[in-house]
Coordinates of C-alpha atoms in Angstrom, one line a residue:
M23 CA -13.2 -20.2 -11.3
N24 CA -12.3 -17.7 -14.0
D25 CA -8.8 -16.3 -14.6
T26 CA -9.5 -13.0 -12.8
L27 CA -10.6 -14.7 -9.6
Q28 CA -7.7 -17.1 -9.8
L29 CA -5.3 -14.2 -10.1
L30 CA -6.8 -12.5 -7.1
H31 CA -6.9 -15.7 -5.0
D32 CA -3.2 -16.4 -5.9
H33 CA -2.0 -13.0 -4.5
R34 CA 1.4 -13.0 -3.0
S35 CA 4.0 -10.2 -2.3
D36 CA 6.9 -10.7 -4.6
R37 CA 10.3 -9.2 -3.6
A38 CA 12.8 -11.3 -5.5
F39 CA 13.1 -9.1 -8.6
T40 CA 15.5 -9.9 -11.4
G41 CA 16.4 -6.3 -12.1
E42 CA 15.3 -6.6 -15.7
G43 CA 13.3 -3.7 -17.0
V44 CA 9.6 -3.4 -17.7
P45 CA 8.7 -2.6 -21.3
D46 CA 7.1 0.8 -21.8
A47 CA 3.9 -0.6 -23.2
Q48 CA 3.4 -2.8 -20.1
L49 CA 4.2 0.0 -17.7
D50 CA 1.7 2.3 -19.5
A51 CA -1.0 -0.3 -19.3
I52 CA -0.4 -0.8 -15.5
V53 CA -0.5 2.9 -14.9
E54 CA -3.7 3.2 -17.0
A55 CA -5.3 0.5 -14.9
A56 CA -4.8 2.6 -11.8
H57 CA -5.9 5.8 -13.7
R58 CA -9.2 4.1 -14.5
A59 CA -9.8 2.7 -11.0
P60 CA -12.9 3.8 -9.0
N61 CA -12.5 6.9 -6.9
F62 CA -14.8 9.0 -4.7
F63 CA -17.4 11.0 -6.8
N64 CA -14.9 11.3 -9.6
G65 CA -12.7 13.5 -7.5
Q66 CA -9.6 11.7 -8.8
Q67 CA -7.7 12.9 -5.8
I68 CA -4.8 10.5 -6.4
S69 CA -1.6 10.9 -8.5
L70 CA 1.3 8.5 -9.2
V71 CA 5.0 9.3 -9.3
V72 CA 6.7 6.6 -11.4
V73 CA 10.4 6.2 -10.6
R74 CA 12.6 4.1 -12.9
D75 CA 16.0 5.8 -12.3
A76 CA 18.2 3.4 -10.3
E77 CA 19.9 6.0 -8.1
R78 CA 16.5 7.5 -7.2
R79 CA 15.1 4.1 -6.3
Q80 CA 18.2 3.4 -4.2
R81 CA 17.5 6.7 -2.3
I82 CA 13.9 5.7 -1.7
S83 CA 15.0 2.3 -0.5
A84 CA 17.2 3.9 2.1
L85 CA 14.4 6.2 3.2
T86 CA 12.2 3.1 4.0
G87 CA 14.9 1.6 6.2
G88 CA 16.6 -0.3 3.5
Q89 CA 13.9 -2.3 1.8
A90 CA 15.9 -4.0 -0.9
A91 CA 12.9 -4.7 -3.2
I92 CA 12.6 -1.0 -4.0
A93 CA 16.2 -0.8 -5.2
K94 CA 16.1 -4.1 -7.1
A95 CA 12.7 -3.7 -8.8
P96 CA 13.0 -1.7 -12.1
V97 CA 9.9 0.4 -11.3
F98 CA 8.7 2.0 -8.1
I99 CA 5.4 3.8 -8.1
T100 CA 4.5 6.2 -5.2
V101 CA 0.8 6.6 -4.7
V102 CA 0.1 10.2 -3.7
I103 CA -3.0 11.7 -2.0
D104 CA -3.4 14.8 -4.2
F105 CA -5.6 17.6 -3.0
H106 CA -3.3 20.1 -4.7
K107 CA -4.9 19.1 -8.0
T108 CA -8.4 19.4 -6.6
A109 CA -7.7 22.8 -5.1
L110 CA -6.8 24.1 -8.6
G111 CA -10.2 22.8 -9.8
V112 CA -12.0 24.5 -6.9
Q113 CA -10.1 27.7 -7.6
L114 CA -11.2 27.6 -11.3
A115 CA -14.8 27.2 -10.1
G116 CA -14.5 30.3 -7.8
G117 CA -14.4 28.4 -4.5
S118 CA -12.0 27.8 -1.6
Q119 CA -11.1 24.2 -0.7
V120 CA -11.4 23.0 2.9
I121 CA -11.7 19.2 2.5
H122 CA -7.9 18.8 3.1
E123 CA -8.4 20.2 6.6
S124 CA -10.7 17.3 7.5
V125 CA -10.3 13.7 8.7
E126 CA -12.9 12.9 6.0
G127 CA -10.7 14.3 3.3
F128 CA -7.7 12.3 4.3
A129 CA -9.8 9.2 4.7
V130 CA -11.1 9.6 1.2
G131 CA -7.6 10.0 -0.1
A132 CA -6.4 6.9 1.7
V133 CA -9.3 4.8 0.5
D134 CA -8.7 5.9 -3.1
A135 CA -5.0 5.3 -2.8
G136 CA -5.7 1.8 -1.6
I137 CA -7.8 1.1 -4.6
A138 CA -5.0 2.4 -6.8
V139 CA -2.4 0.2 -5.1
A140 CA -4.6 -2.8 -5.6
S141 CA -5.2 -1.9 -9.3
L142 CA -1.4 -1.5 -9.9
I143 CA -0.7 -4.9 -8.3
V144 CA -3.4 -6.9 -10.1
A145 CA -2.4 -5.2 -13.4
A146 CA 1.2 -6.1 -12.9
R147 CA 0.5 -9.7 -12.0
S148 CA -1.8 -10.1 -14.9
L149 CA 1.2 -9.4 -17.2
G150 CA 3.3 -12.0 -15.4
L151 CA 5.2 -9.5 -13.3
G152 CA 5.7 -9.5 -9.5
A153 CA 4.6 -6.7 -7.2
V154 CA 4.8 -5.7 -3.6
P155 CA 3.1 -2.8 -1.8
I156 CA 5.3 -0.6 0.3
G157 CA 4.0 1.3 3.3
G158 CA 7.5 2.1 4.6
I159 CA 7.6 5.2 2.5
R160 CA 5.9 6.9 5.5
K161 CA 9.0 6.1 7.7
D162 CA 10.6 9.4 6.6
P163 CA 7.8 11.1 4.6
Q164 CA 9.3 14.6 4.5
A165 CA 12.5 13.3 2.9
L166 CA 10.4 11.5 0.2
I167 CA 8.3 14.6 -0.3
D168 CA 11.4 16.6 -0.9
L169 CA 12.9 13.9 -3.2
L170 CA 9.8 13.7 -5.4
E171 CA 9.2 17.5 -5.2
L172 CA 5.6 17.1 -4.0
P173 CA 3.6 20.3 -3.6
R174 CA 1.6 21.3 -0.6
L175 CA -1.7 19.4 -0.2
T176 CA -0.2 16.2 -1.3
F177 CA 1.0 13.2 0.7
P178 CA 2.9 10.0 -0.3
I179 CA 0.9 7.4 1.4
A180 CA 2.0 4.1 -0.2
G181 CA 4.1 2.6 -3.0
V182 CA 4.4 -0.4 -5.2
A183 CA 7.6 -2.0 -6.4
L184 CA 7.1 -4.1 -9.5
G185 CA 9.0 -5.9 -12.2
P186 CA 10.0 -9.4 -13.5
I187 CA 10.7 -11.8 -10.6
A188 CA 13.5 -14.4 -10.2
Q189 CA 11.2 -16.7 -8.2
Q190 CA 7.6 -16.5 -7.0
A191 CA 7.1 -15.8 -3.3
P192 CA 5.2 -18.4 -1.3
Q193 CA 1.6 -17.5 -0.5
K194 CA 1.2 -16.6 3.1
P195 CA -1.9 -18.1 4.8
R196 CA -4.6 -15.7 6.0
L197 CA -6.7 -15.5 9.2
P198 CA -9.7 -17.8 9.0
L199 CA -12.4 -16.5 6.7
S200 CA -14.8 -16.4 9.7
S201 CA -12.7 -13.6 11.2
F202 CA -13.0 -11.6 7.9
R203 CA -16.6 -12.2 6.7
H204 CA -19.4 -11.1 9.0
D205 CA -22.9 -11.7 7.7
E206 CA -25.6 -9.2 8.7
H207 CA -23.6 -7.9 11.7
Y208 CA -20.1 -8.0 13.2
R209 CA -19.4 -11.3 15.0
A210 CA -17.0 -10.5 17.9
Q211 CA -17.5 -13.9 19.6
G212 CA -14.9 -16.4 18.7
L213 CA -12.4 -14.0 17.3
Q214 CA -9.7 -14.9 19.8
D215 CA -10.1 -18.6 18.9
D216 CA -9.7 -17.7 15.2
I217 CA -6.5 -15.8 16.1
R218 CA -5.1 -18.7 18.1
A219 CA -5.8 -21.1 15.2
Y220 CA -4.1 -18.7 12.8
D221 CA -1.0 -18.4 15.1
R222 CA -0.6 -22.2 14.9
T223 CA -1.0 -22.1 11.1
L224 CA 1.7 -19.4 10.8
E225 CA 4.0 -21.4 13.0
D226 CA 3.6 -24.3 10.6
Y227 CA 4.1 -22.0 7.6
W228 CA 7.4 -20.6 8.9
R229 CA 8.7 -24.0 9.9
A230 CA 8.0 -25.3 6.3
L231 CA 10.0 -22.4 5.0
G232 CA 12.9 -23.2 7.3
R233 CA 12.3 -20.0 9.3
P234 CA 11.2 -21.2 12.8
E235 CA 11.9 -17.7 14.1
G236 CA 9.0 -16.3 12.0
K237 CA 6.5 -14.4 14.1
T238 CA 2.9 -15.5 14.7
W239 CA 0.2 -13.0 13.9
S240 CA -0.3 -12.1 17.6
Q241 CA 3.4 -11.5 18.0
A242 CA 3.5 -9.3 14.8
A243 CA 0.5 -7.4 16.1
L244 CA 2.7 -6.0 18.9
R245 CA 3.7 -3.4 16.4
Y246 CA 0.4 -1.8 17.2
T247 CA 1.6 -1.0 20.8
K248 CA 3.3 2.1 19.3
V249 CA 3.0 4.5 16.4
Y250 CA 5.4 2.7 14.0
F251 CA 5.8 5.7 11.6
P252 CA 5.6 8.7 14.0
E253 CA 6.7 11.2 11.4
T254 CA 3.5 10.8 9.4
R255 CA 1.5 13.3 11.5
A256 CA 4.1 16.1 11.3
A257 CA 4.6 15.7 7.6
T258 CA 0.9 15.8 6.9
L259 CA 0.6 19.0 8.9
R260 CA 3.5 20.6 7.0
Q261 CA 1.8 19.6 3.8
G262 CA -1.4 21.5 4.8
F263 CA -3.5 18.6 6.1
T264 CA -4.6 20.1 9.4
L265 CA -7.3 17.4 10.0
D266 CA -9.1 19.6 12.5
K267 CA -12.5 19.4 10.9

């Protein structure tokens, strides 16, 4: 196995940051990795807001419900769906942008944001840093929009906290590969058996960490019985994403 595959296979979400800074050259290289990442037909409908200021990171931490990793990490990067930028290009070409009014447009932005998040994490870890993706910035998206001074037709969809770590996080086991890889067609049969097996694996994992109260995957999935970040829709509408096309 080569070094790149090993890095990807060893993924873990690190949250125990030392608080030490990230050298400018390393941060520039990490950002450039996301800048060069694939995106839908070179639309480049993603922007990053890099926050290093400690007070601002503390405010972002509070907006996510108190996720300490954001305040402790020396760098927090917000990944922004950016159809403000594309609208300017459309205007220069003499057109009128409508893609931000569609589900397709928001889906494209979300996919490209996910690619950018992955690129940031892999780049950071390749330099020996830790990183963790943060979806909790959608808990109070309007407050974050105001804090980062985001224009209309943009939306902060995810973030990444990164920096030197005090200790490496344990690698959490995944669902069986058979529940993830489907050859030629989707295999629905046997999925519940895979989930039951994974629940048992997670129980063993939590016990080994001295956390027997840790949730199984099925128990954690109960979050899907409600919309866990209900402010997302209202904030996207205020930002101009009508999603009615």
